[in-house]
Coordinates of N, CA, C and O and ligand atoms in Angstrom, one line a residue:
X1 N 15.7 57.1 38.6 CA 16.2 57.1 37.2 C 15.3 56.3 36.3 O 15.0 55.1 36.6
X2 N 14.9 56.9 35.1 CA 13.8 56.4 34.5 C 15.0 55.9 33.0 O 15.7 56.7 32.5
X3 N 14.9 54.6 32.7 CA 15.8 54.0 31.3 C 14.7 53.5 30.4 O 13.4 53.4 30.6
X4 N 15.6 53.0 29.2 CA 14.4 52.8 28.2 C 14.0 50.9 28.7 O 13.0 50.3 28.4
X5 N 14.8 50.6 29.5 CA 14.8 48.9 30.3 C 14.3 49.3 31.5 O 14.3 50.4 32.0
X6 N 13.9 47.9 31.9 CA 13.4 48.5 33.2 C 14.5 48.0 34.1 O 15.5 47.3 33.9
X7 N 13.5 48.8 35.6 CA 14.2 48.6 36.6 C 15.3 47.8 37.1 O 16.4 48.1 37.4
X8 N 14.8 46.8 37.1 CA 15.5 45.5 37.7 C 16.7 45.5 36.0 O 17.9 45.6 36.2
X9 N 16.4 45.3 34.9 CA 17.4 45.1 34.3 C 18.5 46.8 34.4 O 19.5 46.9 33.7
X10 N 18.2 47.4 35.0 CA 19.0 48.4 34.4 C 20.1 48.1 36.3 O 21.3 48.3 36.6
X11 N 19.2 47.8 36.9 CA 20.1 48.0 38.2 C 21.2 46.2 38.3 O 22.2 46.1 39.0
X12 N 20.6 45.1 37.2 CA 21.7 44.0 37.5 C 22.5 44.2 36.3 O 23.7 43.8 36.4
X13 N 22.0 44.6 35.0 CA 22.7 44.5 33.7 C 22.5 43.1 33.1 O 23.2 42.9 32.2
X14 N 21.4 41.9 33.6 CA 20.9 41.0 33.0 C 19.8 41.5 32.2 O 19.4 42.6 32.6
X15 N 19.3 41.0 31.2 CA 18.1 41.7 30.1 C 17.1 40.0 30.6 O 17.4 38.8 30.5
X16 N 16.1 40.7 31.1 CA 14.6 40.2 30.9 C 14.1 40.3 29.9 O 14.0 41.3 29.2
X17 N 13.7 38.7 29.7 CA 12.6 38.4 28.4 C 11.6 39.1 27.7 O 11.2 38.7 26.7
X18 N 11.2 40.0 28.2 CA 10.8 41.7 28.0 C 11.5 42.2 27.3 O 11.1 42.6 26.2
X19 N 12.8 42.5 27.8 CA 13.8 43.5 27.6 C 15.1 42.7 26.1 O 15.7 43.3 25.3
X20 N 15.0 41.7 26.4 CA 15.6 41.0 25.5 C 14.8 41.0 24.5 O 15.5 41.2 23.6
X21 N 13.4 40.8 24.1 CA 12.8 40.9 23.0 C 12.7 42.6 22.0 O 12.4 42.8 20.8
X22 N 12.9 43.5 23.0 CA 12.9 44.5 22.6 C 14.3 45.3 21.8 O 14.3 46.1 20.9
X23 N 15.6 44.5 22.4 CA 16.9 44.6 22.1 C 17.0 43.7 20.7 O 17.4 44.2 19.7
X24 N 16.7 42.7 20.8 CA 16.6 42.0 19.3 C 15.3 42.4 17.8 O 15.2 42.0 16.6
X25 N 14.6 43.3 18.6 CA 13.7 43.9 17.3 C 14.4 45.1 16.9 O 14.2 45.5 15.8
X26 N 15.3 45.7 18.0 CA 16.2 46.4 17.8 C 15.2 47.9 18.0 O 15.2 48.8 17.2
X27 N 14.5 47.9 18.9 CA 13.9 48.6 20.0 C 14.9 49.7 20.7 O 14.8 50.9 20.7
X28 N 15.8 48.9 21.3 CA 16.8 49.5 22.0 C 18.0 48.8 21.2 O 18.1 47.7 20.6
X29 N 18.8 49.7 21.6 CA 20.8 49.2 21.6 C 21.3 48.5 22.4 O 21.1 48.8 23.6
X30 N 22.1 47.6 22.1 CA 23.5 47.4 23.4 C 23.6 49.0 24.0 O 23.4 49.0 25.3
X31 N 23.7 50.0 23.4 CA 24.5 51.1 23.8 C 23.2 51.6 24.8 O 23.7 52.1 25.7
X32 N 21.9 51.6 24.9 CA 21.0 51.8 25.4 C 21.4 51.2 26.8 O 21.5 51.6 28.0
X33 N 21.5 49.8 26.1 CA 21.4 48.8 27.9 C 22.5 49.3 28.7 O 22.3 49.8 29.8
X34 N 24.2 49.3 28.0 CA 25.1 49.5 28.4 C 25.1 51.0 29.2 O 25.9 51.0 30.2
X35 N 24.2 52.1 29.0 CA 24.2 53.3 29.4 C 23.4 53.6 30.4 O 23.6 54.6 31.1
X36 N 22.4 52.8 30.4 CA 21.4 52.6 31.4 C 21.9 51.7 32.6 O 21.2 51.9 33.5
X37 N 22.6 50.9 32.8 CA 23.1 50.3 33.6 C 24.0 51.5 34.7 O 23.9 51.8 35.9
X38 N 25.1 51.9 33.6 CA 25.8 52.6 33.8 C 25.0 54.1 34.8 O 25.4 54.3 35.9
X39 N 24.2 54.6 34.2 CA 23.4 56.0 34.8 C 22.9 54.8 36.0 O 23.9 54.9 36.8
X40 N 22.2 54.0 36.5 CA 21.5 53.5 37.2 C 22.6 53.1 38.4 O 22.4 52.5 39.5
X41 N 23.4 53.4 38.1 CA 24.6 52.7 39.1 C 25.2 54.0 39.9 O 25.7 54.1 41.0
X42 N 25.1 54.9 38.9 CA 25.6 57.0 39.4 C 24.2 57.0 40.0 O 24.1 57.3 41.2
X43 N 22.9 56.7 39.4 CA 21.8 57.4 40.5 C 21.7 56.7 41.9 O 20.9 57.1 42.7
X44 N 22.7 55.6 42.2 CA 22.3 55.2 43.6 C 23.1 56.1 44.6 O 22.7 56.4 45.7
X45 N 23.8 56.3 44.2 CA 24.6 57.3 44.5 C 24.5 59.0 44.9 O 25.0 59.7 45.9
X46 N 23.3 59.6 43.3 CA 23.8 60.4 43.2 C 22.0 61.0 43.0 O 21.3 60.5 42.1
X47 N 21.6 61.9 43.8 CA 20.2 61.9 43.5 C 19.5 63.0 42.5 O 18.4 63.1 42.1
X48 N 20.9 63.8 42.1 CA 20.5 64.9 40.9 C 20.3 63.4 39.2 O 19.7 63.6 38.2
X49 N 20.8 62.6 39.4 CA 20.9 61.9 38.1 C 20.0 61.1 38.4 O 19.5 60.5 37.4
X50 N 19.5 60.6 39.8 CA 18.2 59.5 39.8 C 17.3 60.4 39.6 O 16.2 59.9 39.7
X51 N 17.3 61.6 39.2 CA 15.5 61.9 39.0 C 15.9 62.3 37.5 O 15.1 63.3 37.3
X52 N 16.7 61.9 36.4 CA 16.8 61.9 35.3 C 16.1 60.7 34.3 O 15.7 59.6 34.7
X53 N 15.9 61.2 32.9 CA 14.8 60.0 32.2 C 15.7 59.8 31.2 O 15.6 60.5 30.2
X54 N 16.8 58.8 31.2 CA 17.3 58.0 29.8 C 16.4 57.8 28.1 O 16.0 56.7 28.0
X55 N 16.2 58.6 27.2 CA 15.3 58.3 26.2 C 16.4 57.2 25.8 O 16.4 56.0 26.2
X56 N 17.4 58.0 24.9 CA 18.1 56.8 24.1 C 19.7 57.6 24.0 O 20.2 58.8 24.0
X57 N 20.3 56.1 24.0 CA 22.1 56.7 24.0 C 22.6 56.3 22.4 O 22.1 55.3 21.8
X58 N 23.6 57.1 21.7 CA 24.1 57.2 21.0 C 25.7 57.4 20.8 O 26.3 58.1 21.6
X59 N 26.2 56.8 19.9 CA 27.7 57.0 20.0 C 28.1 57.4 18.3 O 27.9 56.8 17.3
X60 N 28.7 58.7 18.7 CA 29.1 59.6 17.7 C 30.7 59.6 17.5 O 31.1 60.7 17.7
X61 N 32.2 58.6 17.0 CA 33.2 58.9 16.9 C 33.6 58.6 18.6 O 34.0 59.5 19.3
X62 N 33.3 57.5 19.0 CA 33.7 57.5 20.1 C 33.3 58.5 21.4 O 33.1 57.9 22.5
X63 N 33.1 59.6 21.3 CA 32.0 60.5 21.7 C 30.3 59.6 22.3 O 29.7 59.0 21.4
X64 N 29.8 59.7 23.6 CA 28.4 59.0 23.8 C 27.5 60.2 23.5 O 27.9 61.3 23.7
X65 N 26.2 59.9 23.1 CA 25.2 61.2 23.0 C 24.2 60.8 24.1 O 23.9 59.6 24.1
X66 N 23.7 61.5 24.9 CA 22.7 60.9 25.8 C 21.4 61.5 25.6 O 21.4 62.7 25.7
X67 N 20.4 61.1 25.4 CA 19.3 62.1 24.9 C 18.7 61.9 26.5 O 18.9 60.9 27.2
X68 N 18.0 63.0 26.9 CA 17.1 62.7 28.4 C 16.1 63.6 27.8 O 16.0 64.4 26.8
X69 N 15.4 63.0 29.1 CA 13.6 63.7 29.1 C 13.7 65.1 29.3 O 14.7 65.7 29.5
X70 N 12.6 65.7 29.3 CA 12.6 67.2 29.2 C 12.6 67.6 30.4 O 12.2 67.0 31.4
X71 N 13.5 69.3 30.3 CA 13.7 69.8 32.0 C 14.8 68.8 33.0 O 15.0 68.8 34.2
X72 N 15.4 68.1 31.9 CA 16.7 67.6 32.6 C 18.0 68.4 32.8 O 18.8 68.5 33.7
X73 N 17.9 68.9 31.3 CA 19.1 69.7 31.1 C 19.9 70.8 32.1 O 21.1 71.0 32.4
X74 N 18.6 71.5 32.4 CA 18.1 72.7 33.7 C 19.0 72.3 34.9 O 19.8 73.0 35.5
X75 N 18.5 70.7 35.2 CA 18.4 70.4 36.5 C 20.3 70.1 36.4 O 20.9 70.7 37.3
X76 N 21.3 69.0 35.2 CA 22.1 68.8 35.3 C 23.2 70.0 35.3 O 24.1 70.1 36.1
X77 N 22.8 71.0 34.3 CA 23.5 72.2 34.6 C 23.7 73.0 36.0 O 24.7 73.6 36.5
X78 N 22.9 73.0 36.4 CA 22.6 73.7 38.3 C 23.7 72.4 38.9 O 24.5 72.8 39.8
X79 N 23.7 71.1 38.4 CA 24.6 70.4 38.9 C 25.7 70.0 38.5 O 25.7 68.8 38.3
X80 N 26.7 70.5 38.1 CA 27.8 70.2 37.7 C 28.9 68.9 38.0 O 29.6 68.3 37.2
X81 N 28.6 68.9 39.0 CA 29.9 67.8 39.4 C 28.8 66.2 38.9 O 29.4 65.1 38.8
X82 N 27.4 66.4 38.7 CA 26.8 65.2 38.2 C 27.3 64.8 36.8 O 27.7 63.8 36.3
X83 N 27.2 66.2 36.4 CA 27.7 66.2 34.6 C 29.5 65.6 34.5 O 29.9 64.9 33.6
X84 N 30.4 65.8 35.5 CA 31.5 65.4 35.4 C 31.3 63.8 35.8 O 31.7 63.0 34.9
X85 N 30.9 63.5 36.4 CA 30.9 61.8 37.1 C 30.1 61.4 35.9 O 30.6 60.5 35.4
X86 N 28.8 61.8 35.2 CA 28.6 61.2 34.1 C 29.4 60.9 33.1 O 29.3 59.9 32.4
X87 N 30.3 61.8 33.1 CA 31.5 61.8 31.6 C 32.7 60.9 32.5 O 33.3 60.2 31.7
X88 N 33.0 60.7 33.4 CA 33.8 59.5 34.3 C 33.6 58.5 34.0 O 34.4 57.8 33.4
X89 N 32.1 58.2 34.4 CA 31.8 56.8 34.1 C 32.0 56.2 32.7 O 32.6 55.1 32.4
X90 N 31.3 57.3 31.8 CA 31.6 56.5 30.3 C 32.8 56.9 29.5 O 33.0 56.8 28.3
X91 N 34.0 57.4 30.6 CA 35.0 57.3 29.9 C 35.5 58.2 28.9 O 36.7 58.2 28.5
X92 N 34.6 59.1 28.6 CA 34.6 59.8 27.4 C 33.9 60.7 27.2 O 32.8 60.6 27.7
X93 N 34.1 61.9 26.6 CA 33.1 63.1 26.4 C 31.5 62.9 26.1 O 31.1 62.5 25.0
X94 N 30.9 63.0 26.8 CA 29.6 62.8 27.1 C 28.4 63.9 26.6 O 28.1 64.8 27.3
X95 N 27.7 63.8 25.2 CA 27.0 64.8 24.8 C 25.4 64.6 25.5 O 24.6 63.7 25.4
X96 N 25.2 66.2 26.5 CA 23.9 65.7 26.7 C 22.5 66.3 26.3 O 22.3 67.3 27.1
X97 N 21.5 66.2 25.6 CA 20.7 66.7 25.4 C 19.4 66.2 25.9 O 19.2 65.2 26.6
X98 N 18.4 67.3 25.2 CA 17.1 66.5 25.9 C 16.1 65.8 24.3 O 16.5 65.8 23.1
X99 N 15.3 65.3 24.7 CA 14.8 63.9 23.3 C 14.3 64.8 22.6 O 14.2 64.7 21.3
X100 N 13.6 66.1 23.5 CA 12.3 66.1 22.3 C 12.4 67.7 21.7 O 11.5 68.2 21.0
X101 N 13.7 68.5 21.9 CA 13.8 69.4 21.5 C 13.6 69.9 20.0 O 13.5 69.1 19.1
X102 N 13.5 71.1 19.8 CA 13.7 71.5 18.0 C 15.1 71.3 18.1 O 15.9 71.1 19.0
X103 N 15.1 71.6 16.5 CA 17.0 71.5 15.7 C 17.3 73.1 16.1 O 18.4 73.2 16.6
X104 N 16.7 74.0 16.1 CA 16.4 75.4 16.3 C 17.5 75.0 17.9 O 18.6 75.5 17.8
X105 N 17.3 74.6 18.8 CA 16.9 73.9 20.0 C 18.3 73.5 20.4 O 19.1 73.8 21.3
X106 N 18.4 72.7 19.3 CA 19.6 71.4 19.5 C 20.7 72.1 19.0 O 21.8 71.7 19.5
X107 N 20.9 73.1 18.3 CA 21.9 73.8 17.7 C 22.8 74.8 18.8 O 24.0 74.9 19.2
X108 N 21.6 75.6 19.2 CA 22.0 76.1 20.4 C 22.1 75.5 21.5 O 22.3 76.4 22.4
X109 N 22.0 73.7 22.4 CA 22.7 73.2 23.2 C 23.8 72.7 22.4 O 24.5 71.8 22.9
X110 N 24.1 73.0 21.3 CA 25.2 72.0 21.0 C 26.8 73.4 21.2 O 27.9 73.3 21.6
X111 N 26.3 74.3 20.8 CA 27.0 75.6 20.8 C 27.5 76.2 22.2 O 28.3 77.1 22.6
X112 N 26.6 75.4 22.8 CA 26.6 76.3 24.7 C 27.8 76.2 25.2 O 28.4 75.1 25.1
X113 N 28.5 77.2 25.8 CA 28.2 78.4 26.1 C 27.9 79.4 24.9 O 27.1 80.4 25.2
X114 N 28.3 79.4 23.6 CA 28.8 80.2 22.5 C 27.1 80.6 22.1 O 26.4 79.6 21.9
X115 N 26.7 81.5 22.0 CA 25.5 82.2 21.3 C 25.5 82.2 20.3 O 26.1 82.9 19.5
X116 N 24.2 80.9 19.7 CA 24.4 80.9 18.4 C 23.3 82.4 17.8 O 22.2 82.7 18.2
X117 N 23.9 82.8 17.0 CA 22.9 84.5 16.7 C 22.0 83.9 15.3 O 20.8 83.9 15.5
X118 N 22.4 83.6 14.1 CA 21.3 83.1 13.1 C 21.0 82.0 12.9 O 21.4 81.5 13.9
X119 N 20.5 81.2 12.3 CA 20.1 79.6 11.5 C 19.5 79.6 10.3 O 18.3 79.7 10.3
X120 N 20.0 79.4 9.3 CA 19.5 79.7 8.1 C 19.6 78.2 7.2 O 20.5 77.4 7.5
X121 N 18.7 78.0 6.4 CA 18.7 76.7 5.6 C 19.2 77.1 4.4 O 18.6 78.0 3.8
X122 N 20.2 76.4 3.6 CA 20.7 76.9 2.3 C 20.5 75.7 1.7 O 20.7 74.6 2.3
X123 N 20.1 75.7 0.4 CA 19.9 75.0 -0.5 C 21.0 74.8 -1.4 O 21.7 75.7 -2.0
X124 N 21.1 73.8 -1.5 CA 22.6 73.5 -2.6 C 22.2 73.3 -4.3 O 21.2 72.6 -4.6
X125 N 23.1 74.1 -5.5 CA 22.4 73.3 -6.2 C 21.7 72.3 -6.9 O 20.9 72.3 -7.8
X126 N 22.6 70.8 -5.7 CA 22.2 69.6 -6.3 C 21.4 69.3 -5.6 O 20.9 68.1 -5.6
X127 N 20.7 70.4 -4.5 CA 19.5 70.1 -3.9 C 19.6 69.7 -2.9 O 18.6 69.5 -2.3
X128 N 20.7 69.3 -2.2 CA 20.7 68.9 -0.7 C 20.9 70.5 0.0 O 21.2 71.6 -0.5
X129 N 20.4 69.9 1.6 CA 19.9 71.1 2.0 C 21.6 71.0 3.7 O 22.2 70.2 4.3
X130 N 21.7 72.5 3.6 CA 22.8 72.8 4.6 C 21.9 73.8 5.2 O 21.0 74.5 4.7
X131 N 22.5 73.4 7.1 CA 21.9 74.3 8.1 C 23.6 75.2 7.9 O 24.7 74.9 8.0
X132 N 22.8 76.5 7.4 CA 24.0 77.6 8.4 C 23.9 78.5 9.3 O 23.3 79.5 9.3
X133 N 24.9 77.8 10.3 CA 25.0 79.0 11.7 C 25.8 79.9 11.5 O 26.8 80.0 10.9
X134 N 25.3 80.6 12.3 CA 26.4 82.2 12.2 C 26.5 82.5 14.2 O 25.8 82.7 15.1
X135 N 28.0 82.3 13.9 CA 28.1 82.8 15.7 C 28.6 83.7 15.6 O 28.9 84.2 14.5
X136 N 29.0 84.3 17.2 CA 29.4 86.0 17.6 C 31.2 85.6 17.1 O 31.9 84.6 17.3
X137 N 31.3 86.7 16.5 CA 33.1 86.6 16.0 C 33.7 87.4 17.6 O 33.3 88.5 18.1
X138 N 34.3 86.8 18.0 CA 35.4 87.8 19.2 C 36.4 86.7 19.2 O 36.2 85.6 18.9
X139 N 37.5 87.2 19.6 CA 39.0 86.5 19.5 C 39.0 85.1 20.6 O 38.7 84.9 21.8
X140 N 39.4 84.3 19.7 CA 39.8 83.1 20.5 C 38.5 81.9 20.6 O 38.7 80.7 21.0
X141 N 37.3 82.5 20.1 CA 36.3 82.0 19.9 C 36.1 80.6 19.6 O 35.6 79.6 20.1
X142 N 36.8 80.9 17.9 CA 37.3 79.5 17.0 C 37.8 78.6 17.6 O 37.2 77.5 17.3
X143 N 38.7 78.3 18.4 CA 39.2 77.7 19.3 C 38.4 76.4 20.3 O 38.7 75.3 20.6
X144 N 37.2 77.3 20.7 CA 36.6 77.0 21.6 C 35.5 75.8 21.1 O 35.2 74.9 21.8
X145 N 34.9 76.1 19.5 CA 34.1 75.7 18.8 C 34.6 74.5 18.1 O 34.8 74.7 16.9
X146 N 35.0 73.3 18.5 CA 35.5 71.8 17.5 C 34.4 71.6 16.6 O 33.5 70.8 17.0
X147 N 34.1 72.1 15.2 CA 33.8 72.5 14.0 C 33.2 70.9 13.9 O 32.1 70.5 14.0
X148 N 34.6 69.9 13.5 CA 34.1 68.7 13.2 C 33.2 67.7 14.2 O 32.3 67.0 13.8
X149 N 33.8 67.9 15.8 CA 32.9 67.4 16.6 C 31.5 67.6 16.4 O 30.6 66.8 16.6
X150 N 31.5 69.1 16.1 CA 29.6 69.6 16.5 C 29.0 68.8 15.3 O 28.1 67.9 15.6
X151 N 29.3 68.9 14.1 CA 29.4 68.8 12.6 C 28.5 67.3 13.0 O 27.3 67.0 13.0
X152 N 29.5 66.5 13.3 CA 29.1 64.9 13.2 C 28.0 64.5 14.0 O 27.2 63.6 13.8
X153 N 28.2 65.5 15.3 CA 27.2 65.1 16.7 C 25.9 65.6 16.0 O 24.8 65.1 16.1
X154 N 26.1 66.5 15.5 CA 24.4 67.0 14.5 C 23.9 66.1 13.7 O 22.6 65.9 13.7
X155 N 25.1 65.3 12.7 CA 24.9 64.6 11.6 C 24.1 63.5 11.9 O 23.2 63.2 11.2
X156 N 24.5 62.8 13.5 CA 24.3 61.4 14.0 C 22.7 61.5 14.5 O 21.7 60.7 14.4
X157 N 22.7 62.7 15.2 CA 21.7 63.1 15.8 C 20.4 63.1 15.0 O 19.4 62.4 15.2
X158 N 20.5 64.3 14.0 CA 19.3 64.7 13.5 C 19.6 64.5 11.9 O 18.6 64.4 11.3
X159 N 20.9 64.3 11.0 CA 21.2 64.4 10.0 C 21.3 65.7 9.6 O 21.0 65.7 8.4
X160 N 21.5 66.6 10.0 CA 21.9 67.5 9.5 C 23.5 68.0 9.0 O 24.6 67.8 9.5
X161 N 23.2 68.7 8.0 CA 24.7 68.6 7.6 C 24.4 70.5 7.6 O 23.4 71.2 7.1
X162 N 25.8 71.1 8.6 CA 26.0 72.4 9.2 C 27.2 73.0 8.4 O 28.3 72.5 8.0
X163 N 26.8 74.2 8.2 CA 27.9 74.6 8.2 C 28.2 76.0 9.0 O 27.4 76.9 8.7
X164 N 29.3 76.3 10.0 CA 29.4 76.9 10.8 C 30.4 78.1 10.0 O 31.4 78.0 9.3
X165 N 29.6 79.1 10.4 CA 29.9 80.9 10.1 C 30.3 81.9 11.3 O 29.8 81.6 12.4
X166 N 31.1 83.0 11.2 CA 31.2 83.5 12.0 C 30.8 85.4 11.7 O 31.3 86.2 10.8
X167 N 29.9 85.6 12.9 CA 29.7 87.0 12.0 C 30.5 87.8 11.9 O 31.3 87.8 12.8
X168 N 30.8 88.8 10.9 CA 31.6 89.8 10.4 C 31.3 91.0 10.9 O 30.3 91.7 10.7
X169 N 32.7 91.1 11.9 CA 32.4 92.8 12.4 C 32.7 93.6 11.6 O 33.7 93.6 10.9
X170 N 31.4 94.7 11.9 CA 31.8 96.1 11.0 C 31.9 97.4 12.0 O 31.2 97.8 12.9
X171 N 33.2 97.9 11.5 CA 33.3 99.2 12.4 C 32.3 99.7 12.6 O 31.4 99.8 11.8
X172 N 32.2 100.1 14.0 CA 31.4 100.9 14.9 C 31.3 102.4 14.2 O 30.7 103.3 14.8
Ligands
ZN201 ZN1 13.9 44.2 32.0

């Protein structure tokens, strides 16, 4: 398990004079340390999440965001019961992405399972800019999709401000 702290601090949860200098330039978060401790404690355990790379943690509405290294995503999904004990430990719905994706990227893990089909940039006329998605319309769909959750977890993430569409079926 690779964290933005090292080793030894992420496995006692004491911060080295290293690591404490980097927390106070504000380098890293409490929520960094706090999350890295936390993953470091499931990888002793758990060897699908020790070969995982901590970039940086975020908290969106109570919601954690976890950003990891690339080709993580792949490996967590093949593992499922890792992704549940991750969301155990912190308690709370656990968003996981990878650091270095596009928004192109990040839209469609944020949508997953749901297919996102367009992405379009609209311009407002006071000039601020909205991402709009357009997903597949089939019954029960809306449901599935928490509008404001995705909304904020994009907002915190990348700043983006979404607005979510659904395509319009036309008779066959
Ligand atoms: Zn350290």
């Amino acid at each position: 398990m690779r964290t933005p702290i090292c080793n030894f601090c992420a496995k006692t949860g004491a911060l080295c004079p290293e690591d404490s200098k980097k927390l106070k330039a504000g380098q890293i978060s409490q929520l960094d340390v706090e999350s890295s401790v936390k993953l470091t404690k499931l990888a002793e355990k758990d060897k699908v999440i020790d070969k995982l790379t901590l970039v940086k943690a975020l908290r969106s509405n109570g919601e954690i965001i976890l950003l990891l290294g690339s080709g993580n995503l792949k490996t967590l999904r093949m593992n499922p019961q890792s992704i549940e004990s991750i969301n155990r430990a912190f308690g709370t719905k656990v968003w996981l992405f990878e650091a270095d994706i596009s928004d192109r990227k990040l839209l469609e893990e944020v949508f997953y399972p749901v297919r996102v089909l367009t992405v379009n940039m609209v311009w407002l006329p006071d000039g601020s800019k909205l991402t709009k998605v357009v997903l597949p319309s089939f019954k029960g769909l809306e449901g599935k999709v928490d509008e404001n959750v995705i909304k904020r977890v994009l907002k915190t993430l990348r700043g983006l401000d979404v607005m979510i569409e659904y395509e319009r079926r036309t008779a066959p």
